[in-house]
PDB file of C-alpha atoms and ligand atoms in Angstrom:
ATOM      1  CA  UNK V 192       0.734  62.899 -43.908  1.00 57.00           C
ATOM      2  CA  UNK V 193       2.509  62.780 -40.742  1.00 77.00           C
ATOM      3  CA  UNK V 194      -0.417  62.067 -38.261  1.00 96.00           C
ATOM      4  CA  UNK V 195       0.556  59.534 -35.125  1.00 97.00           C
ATOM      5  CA  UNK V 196      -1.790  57.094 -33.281  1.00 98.00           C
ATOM      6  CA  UNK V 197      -2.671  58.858 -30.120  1.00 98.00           C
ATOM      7  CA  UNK V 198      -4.833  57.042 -27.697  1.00 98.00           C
ATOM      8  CA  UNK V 199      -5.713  58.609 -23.955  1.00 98.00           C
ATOM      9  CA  UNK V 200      -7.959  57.041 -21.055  1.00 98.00           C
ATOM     10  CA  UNK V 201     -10.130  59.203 -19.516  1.00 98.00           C
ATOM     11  CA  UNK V 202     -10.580  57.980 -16.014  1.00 98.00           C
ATOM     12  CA  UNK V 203     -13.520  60.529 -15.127  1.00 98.00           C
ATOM     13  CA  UNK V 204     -14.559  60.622 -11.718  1.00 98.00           C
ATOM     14  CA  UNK V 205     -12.514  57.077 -11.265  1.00 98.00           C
ATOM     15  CA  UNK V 206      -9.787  55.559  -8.990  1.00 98.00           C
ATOM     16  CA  UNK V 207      -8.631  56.953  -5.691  1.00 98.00           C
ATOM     17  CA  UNK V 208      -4.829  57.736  -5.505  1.00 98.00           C
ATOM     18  CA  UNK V 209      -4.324  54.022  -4.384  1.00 98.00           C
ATOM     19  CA  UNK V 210      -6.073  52.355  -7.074  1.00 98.00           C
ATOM     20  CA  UNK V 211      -4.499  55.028  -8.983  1.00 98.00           C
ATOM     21  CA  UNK V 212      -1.195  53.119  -8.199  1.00 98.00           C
ATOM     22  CA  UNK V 213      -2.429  49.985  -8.714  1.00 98.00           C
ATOM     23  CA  UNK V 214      -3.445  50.546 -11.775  1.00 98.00           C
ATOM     24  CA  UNK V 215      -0.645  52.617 -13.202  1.00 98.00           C
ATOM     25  CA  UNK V 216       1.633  49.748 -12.088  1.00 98.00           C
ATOM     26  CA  UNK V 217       0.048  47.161 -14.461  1.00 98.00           C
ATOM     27  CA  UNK V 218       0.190  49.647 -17.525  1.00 98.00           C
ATOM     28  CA  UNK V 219       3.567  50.652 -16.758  1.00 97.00           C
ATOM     29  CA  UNK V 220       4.492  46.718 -16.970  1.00 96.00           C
ATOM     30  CA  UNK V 221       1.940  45.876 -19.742  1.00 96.00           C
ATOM     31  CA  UNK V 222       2.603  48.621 -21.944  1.00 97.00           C
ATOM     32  CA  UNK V 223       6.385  48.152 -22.235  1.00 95.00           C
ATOM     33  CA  UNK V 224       5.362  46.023 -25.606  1.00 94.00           C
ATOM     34  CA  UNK V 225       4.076  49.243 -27.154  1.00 94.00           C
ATOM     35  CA  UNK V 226       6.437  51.088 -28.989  1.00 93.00           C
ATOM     36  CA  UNK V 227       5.791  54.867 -28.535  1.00 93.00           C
ATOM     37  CA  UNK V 228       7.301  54.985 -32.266  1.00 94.00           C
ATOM     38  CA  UNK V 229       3.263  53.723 -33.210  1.00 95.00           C
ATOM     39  CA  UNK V 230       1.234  55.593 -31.122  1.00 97.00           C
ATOM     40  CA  UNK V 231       1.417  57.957 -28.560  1.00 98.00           C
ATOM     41  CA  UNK V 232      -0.868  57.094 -25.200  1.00 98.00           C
ATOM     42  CA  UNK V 233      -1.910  59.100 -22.031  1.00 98.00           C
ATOM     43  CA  UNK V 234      -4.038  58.509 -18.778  1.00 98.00           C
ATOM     44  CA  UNK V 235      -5.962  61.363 -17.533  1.00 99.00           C
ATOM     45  CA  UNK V 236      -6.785  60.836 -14.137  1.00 98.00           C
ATOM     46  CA  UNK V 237      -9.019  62.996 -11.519  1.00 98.00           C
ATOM     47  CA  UNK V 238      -7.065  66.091 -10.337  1.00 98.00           C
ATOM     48  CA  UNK V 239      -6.559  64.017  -7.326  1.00 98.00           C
ATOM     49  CA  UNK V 240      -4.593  61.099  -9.065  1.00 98.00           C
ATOM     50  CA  UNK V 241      -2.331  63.400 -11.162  1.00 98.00           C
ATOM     51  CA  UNK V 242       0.320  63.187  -8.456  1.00 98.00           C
ATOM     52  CA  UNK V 243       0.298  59.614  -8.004  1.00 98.00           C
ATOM     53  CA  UNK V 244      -0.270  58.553 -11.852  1.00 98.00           C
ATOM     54  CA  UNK V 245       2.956  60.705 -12.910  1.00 98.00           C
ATOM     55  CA  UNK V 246       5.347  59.232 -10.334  1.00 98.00           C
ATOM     56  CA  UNK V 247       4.249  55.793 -10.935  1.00 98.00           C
ATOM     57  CA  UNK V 248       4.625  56.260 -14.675  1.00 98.00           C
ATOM     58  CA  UNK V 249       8.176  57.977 -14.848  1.00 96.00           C
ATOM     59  CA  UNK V 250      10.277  55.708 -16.989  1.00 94.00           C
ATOM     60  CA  UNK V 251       6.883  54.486 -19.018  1.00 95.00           C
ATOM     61  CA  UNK V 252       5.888  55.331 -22.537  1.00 92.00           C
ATOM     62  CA  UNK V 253       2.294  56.781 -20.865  1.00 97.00           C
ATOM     63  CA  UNK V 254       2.010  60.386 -20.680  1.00 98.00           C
ATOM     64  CA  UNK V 255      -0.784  61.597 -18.114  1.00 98.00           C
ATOM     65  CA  UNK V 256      -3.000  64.835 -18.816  1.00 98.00           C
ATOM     66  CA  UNK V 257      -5.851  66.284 -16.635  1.00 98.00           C
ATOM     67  CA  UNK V 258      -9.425  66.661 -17.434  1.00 98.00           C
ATOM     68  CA  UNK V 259     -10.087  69.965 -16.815  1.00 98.00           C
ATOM     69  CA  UNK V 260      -8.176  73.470 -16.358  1.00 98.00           C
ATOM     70  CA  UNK V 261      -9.223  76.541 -15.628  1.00 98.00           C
ATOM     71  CA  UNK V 262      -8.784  79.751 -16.898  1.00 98.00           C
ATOM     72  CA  UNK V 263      -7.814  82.344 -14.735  1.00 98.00           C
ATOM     73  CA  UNK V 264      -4.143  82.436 -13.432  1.00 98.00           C
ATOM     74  CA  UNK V 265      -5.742  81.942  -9.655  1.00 98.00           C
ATOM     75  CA  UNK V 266      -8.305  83.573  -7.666  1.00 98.00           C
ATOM     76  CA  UNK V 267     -11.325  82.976  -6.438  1.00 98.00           C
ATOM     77  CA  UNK V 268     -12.225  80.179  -7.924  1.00 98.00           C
ATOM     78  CA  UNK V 269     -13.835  77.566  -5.339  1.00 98.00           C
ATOM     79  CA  UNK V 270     -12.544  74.471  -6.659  1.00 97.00           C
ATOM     80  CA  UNK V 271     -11.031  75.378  -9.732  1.00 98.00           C
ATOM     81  CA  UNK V 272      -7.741  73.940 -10.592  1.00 98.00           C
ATOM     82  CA  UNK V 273      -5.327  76.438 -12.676  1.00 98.00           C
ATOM     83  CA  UNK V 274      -2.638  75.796 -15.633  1.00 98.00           C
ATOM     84  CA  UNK V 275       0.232  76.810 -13.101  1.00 98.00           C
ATOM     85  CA  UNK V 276      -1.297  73.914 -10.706  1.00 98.00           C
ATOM     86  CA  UNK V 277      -1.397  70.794 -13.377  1.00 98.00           C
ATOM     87  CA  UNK V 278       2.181  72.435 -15.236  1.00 98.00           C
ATOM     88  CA  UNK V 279       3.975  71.910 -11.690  1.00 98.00           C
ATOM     89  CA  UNK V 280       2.647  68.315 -11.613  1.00 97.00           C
ATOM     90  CA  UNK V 281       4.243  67.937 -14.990  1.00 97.00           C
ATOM     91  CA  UNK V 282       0.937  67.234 -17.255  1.00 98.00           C
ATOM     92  CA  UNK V 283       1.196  67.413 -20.303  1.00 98.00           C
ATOM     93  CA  UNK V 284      -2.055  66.885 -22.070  1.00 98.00           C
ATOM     94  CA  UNK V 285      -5.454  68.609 -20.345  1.00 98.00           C
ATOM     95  CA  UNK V 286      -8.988  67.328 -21.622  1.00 98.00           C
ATOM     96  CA  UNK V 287     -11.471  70.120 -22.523  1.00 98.00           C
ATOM     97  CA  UNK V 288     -15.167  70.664 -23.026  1.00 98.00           C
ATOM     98  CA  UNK V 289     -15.738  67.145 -22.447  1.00 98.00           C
ATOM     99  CA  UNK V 290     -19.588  66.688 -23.120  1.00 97.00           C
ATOM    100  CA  UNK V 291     -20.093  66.083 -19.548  1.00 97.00           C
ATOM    101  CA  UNK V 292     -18.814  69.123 -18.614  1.00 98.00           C
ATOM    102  CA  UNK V 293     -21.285  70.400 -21.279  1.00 97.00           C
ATOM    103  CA  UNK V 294     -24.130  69.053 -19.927  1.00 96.00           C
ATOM    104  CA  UNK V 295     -23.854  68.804 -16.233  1.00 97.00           C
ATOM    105  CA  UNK V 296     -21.535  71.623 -15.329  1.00 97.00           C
ATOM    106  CA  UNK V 297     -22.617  73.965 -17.860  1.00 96.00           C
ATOM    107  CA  UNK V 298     -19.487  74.328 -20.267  1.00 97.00           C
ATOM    108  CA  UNK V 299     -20.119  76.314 -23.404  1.00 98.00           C
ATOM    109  CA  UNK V 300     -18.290  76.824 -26.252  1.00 98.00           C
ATOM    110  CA  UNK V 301     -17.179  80.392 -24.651  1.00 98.00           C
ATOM    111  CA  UNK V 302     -15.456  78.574 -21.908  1.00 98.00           C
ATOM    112  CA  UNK V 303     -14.026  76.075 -23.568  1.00 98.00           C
ATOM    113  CA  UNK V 304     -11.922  78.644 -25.874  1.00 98.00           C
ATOM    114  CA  UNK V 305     -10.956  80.524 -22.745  1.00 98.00           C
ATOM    115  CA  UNK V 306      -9.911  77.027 -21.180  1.00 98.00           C
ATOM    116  CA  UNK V 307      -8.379  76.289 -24.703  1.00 98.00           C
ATOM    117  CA  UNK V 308      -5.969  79.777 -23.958  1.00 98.00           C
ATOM    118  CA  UNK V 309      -5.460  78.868 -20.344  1.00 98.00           C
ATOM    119  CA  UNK V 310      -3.940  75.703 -22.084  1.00 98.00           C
ATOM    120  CA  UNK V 311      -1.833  76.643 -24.625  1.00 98.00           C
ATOM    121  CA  UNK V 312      -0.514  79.661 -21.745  1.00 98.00           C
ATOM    122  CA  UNK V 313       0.822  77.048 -19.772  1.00 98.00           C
ATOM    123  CA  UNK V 314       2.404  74.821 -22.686  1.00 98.00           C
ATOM    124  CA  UNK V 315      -0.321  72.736 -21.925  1.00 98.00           C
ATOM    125  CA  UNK V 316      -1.383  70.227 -25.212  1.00 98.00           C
ATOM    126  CA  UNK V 317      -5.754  70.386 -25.421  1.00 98.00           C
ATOM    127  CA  UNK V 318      -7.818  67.591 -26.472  1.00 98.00           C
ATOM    128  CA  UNK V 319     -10.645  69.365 -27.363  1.00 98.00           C
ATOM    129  CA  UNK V 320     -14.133  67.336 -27.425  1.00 98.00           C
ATOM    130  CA  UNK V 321     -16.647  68.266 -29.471  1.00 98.00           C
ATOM    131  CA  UNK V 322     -19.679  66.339 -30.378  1.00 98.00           C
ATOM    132  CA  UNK V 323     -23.459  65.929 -31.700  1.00 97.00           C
ATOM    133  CA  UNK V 324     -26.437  64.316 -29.334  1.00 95.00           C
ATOM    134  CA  UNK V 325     -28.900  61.616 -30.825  1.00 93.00           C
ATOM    135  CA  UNK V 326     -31.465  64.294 -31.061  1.00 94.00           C
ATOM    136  CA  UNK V 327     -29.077  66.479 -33.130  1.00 96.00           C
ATOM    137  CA  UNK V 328     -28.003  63.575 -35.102  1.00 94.00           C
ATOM    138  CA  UNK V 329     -31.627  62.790 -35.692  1.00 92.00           C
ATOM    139  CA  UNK V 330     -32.734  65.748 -36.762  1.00 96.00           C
ATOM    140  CA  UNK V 331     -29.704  66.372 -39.211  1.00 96.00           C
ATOM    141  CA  UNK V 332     -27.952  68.733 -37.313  1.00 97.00           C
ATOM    142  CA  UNK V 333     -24.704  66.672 -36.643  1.00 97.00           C
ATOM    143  CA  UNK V 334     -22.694  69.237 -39.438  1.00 98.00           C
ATOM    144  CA  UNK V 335     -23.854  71.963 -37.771  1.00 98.00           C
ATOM    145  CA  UNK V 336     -23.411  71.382 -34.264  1.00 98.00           C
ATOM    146  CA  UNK V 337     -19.718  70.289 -34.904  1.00 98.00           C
ATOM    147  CA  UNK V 338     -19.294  73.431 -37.535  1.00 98.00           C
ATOM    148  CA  UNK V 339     -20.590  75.932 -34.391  1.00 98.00           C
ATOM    149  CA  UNK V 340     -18.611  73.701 -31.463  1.00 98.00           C
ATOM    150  CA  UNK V 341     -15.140  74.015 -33.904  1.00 98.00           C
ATOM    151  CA  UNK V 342     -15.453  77.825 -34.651  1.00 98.00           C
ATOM    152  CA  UNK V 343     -16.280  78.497 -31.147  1.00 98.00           C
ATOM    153  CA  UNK V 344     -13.854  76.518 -29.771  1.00 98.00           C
ATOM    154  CA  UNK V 345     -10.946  78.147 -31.838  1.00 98.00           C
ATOM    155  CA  UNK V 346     -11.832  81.381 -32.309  1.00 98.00           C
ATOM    156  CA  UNK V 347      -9.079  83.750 -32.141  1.00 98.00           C
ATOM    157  CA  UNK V 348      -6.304  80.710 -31.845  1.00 98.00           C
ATOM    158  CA  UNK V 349      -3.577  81.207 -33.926  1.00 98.00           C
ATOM    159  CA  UNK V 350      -2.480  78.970 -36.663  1.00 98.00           C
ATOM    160  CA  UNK V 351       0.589  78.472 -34.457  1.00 98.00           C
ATOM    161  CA  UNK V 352      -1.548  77.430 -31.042  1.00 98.00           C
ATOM    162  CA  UNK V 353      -3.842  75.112 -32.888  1.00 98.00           C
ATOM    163  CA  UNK V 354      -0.865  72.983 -34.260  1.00 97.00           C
ATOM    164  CA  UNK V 355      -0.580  71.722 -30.449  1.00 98.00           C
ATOM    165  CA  UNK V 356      -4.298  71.012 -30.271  1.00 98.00           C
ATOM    166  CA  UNK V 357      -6.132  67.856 -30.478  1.00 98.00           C
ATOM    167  CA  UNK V 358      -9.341  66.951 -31.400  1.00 98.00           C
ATOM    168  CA  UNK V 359     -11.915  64.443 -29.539  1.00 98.00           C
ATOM    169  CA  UNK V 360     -14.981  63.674 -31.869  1.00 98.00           C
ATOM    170  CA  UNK V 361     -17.053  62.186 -29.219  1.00 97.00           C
ATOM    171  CA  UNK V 362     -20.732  61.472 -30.732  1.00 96.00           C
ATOM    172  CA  UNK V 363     -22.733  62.247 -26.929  1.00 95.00           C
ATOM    173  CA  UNK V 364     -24.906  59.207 -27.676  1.00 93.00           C
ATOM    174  CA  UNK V 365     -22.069  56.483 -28.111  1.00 93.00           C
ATOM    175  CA  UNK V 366     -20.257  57.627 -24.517  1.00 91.00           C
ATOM    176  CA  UNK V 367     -20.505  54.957 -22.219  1.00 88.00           C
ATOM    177  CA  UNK V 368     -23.357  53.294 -23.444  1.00 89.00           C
ATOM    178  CA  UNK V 369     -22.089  50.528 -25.751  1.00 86.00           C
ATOM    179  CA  UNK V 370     -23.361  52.179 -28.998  1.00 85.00           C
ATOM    180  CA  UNK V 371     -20.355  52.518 -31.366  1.00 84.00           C
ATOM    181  CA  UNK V 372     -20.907  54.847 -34.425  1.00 88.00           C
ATOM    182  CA  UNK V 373     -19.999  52.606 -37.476  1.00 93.00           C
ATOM    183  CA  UNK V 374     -16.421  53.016 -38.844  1.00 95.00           C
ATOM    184  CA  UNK V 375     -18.150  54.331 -41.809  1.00 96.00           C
ATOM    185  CA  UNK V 376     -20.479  56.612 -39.707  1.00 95.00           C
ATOM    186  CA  UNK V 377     -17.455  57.899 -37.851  1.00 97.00           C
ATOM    187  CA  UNK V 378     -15.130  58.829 -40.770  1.00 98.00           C
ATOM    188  CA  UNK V 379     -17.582  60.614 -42.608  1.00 97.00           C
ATOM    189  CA  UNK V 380     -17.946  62.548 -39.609  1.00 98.00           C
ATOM    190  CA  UNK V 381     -13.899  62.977 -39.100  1.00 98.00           C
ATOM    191  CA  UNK V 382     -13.915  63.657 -42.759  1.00 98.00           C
ATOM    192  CA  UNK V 383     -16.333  66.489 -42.224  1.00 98.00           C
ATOM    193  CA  UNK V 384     -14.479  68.397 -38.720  1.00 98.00           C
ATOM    194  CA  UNK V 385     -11.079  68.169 -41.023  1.00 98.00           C
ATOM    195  CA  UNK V 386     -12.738  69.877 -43.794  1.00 98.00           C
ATOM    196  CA  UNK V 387     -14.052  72.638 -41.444  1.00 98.00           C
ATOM    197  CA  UNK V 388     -10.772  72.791 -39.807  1.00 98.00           C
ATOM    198  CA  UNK V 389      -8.970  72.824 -43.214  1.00 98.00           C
ATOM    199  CA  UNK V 390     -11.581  76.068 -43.803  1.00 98.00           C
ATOM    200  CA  UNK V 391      -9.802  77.562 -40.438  1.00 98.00           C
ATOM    201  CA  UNK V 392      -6.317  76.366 -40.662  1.00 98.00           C
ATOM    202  CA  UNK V 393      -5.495  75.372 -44.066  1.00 98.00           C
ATOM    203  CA  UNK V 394      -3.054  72.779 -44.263  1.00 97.00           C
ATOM    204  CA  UNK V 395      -2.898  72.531 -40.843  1.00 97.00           C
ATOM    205  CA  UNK V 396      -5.921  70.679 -40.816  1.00 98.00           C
ATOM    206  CA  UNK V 397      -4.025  67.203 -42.305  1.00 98.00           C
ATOM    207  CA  UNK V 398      -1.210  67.032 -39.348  1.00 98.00           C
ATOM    208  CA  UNK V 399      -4.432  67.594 -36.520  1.00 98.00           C
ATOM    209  CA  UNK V 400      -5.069  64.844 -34.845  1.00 98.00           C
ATOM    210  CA  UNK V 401      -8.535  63.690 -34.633  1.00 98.00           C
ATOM    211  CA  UNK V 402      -9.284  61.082 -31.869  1.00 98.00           C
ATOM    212  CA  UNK V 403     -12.805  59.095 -31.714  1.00 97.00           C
ATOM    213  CA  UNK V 404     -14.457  58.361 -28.628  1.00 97.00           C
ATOM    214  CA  UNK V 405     -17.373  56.922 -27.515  1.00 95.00           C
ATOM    215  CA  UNK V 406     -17.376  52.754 -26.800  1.00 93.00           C
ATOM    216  CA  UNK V 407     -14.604  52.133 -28.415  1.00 97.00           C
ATOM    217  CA  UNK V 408     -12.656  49.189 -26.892  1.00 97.00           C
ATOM    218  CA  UNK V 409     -10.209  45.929 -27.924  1.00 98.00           C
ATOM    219  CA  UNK V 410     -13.094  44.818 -29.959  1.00 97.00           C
ATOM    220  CA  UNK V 411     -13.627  47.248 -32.414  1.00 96.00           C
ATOM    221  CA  UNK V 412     -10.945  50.003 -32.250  1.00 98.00           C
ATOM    222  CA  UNK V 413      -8.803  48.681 -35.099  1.00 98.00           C
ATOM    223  CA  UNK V 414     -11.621  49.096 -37.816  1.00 97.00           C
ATOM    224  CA  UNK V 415     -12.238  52.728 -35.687  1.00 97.00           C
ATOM    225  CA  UNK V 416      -8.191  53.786 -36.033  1.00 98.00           C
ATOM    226  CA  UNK V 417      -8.028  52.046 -39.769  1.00 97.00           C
ATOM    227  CA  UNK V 418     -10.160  54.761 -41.120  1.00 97.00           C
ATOM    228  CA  UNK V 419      -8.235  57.170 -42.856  1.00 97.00           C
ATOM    229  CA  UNK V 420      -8.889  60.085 -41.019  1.00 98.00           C
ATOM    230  CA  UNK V 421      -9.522  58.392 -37.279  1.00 98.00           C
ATOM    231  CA  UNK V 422      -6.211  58.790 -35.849  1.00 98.00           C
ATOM    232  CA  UNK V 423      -6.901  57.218 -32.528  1.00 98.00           C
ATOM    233  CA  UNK V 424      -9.294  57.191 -29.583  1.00 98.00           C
ATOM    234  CA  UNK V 425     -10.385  59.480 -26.088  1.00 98.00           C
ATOM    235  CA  UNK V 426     -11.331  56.300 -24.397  1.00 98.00           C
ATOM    236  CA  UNK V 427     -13.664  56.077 -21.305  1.00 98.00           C
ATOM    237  CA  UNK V 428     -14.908  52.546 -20.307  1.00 97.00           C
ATOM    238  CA  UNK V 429     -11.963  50.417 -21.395  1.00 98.00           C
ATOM    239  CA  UNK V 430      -9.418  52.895 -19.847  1.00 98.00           C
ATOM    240  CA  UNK V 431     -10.289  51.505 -16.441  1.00 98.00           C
ATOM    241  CA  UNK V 432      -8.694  48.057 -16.918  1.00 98.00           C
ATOM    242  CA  UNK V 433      -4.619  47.578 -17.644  1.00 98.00           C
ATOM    243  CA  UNK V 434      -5.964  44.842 -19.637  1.00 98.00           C
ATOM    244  CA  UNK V 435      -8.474  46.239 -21.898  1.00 98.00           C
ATOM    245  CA  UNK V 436      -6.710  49.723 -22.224  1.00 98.00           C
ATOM    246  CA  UNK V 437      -3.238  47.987 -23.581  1.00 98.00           C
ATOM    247  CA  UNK V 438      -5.426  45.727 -25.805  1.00 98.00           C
ATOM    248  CA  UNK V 439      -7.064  48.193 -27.161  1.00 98.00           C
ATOM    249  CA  UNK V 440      -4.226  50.236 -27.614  1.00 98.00           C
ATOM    250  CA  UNK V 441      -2.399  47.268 -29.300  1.00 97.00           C
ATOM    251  CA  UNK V 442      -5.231  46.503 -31.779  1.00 97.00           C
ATOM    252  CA  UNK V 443      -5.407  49.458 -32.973  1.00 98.00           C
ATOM    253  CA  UNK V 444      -1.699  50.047 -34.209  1.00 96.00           C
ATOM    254  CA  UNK V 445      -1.966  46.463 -35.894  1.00 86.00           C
TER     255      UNK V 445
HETATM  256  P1  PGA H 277     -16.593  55.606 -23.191  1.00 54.95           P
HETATM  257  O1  PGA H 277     -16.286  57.146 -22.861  1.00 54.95           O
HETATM  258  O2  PGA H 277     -15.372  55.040 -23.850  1.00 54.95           O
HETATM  259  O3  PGA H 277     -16.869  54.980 -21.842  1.00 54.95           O
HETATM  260  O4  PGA H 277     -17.784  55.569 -24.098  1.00 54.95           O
HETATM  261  C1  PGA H 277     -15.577  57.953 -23.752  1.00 54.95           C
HETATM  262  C2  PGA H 277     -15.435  59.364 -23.205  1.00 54.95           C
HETATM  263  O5  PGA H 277     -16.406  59.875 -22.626  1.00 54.95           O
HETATM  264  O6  PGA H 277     -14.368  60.002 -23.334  1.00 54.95           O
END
């Protein structure tokens, strides 16, 4: 097995391009301890911060993806951003189908494949996030809801695409509110989305990458990555702070 840690904040609607700056700055310095041979880390700032966050991290072990792409070439689009646009920047990773783009901006699984193609077009790398709600969890539908999210995520991506993709199991009710899903709780779950991937992709499945997110932070993300098939973390909250991100990070490569 031949997975690598990969952590990556995801700033949301956060920092300006100045306190984008300011904030790179402190990773850049703190993060010099962190050998990229143990885990591989990322910022993904607003589409506004892009700019900023990749010239003040040349030279740095943090790579910086977007959080969104769309999936035309261009057009008419009011205020879409396009492969073409984030490739220029030089991103290299590009969130998609976050669950707030799910449920406040209407995402469905439909776009998020075409996003998915937009991606891998532009030798963009997706972190795909997929993910149950507490009512689905409740009423026993977590299997199902990740089974339909997976399929219609990848449909029609080649076995050769999806070995670029990543996967973001982000349980909706553990996102910013302080509710971790229990190490156990979680690798079940990661257990589960590797055996439907295996289903899809064969062997594949074992070198995917499968981050967790939702709460996870200094405190608890070395139980989260120490499960055997949680191989690192989509991190919200504790992304914000140079302190808390690099601790994090740090803790959960041992
Ligand atoms: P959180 O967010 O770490 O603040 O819970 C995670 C995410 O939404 O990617």
């Amino acid at each position: 097995m031949s997975r690598k840690v990969f952590i990556a904040g995801n700033w949301k609607m956060n920092k300006t391009a100045a306190e984008t700056a300011a904030l790179c700055q402190a990773l850049k310095e703190k993060f010099a301890d962190v050998c990229p041979c143990k885990a591989d880390v990322a910022v993904c700032p607003p589409f506004t911060s892009i700019a900023t966050a990749i010239a003040e991290l040349k030279g740095s072990n943090i790579k910086v993806g977007a959080q969104n792409i769309h999936w035309a070439d261009n057009g008419a689009f009011t205020g879409e951003i396009s492969g073409a646009m984030l490739k220029e920047l030089g991103v290299e990773y590009v969130i998609i189908g976050h669950s707030e783009r799910r449920q406040y901006f209407g995402e469905t699984d439909e776009t998020v494949n075409k996003r998915i193609q937009a991606a891998l077009k532009y030798d963009l790398k997706p972190i795909v996030c997929i993910g149950e709600t507490l009512e689905e969890r409740e009423g026993d539908k977590t299997e199902a809801v990740l089974e339909k999210q997976i399929k219609g995520a990848f449909s029609g991506i080649s076995a050769d695409d999806f070995k670029k993709i990543v996967i973001a199991y982000e349980p909706v009710w553990a996102i910013g509110t302080g509710k971790t899903a229990t190490p156990d709780m979680a690798e079940a779950t990661h257990a589960f989305i590797r055996k439907v991937l295996a289903g899809l992709y064969g062997a594949l499945a074992e070198e995917t990458v499968i981050q967790y997110g939702g709460s996870m932070k200094p405190e608890n993300s070395r139980e989260l990555v120490a499960q055997p098939d949680i191989d690192g973390g989509l991190i919200g909250g504790a992304a914000l702070k140079a302190d808390s991100f690099h601790d994090l990070v740090k803790n959960a490569i041992g």
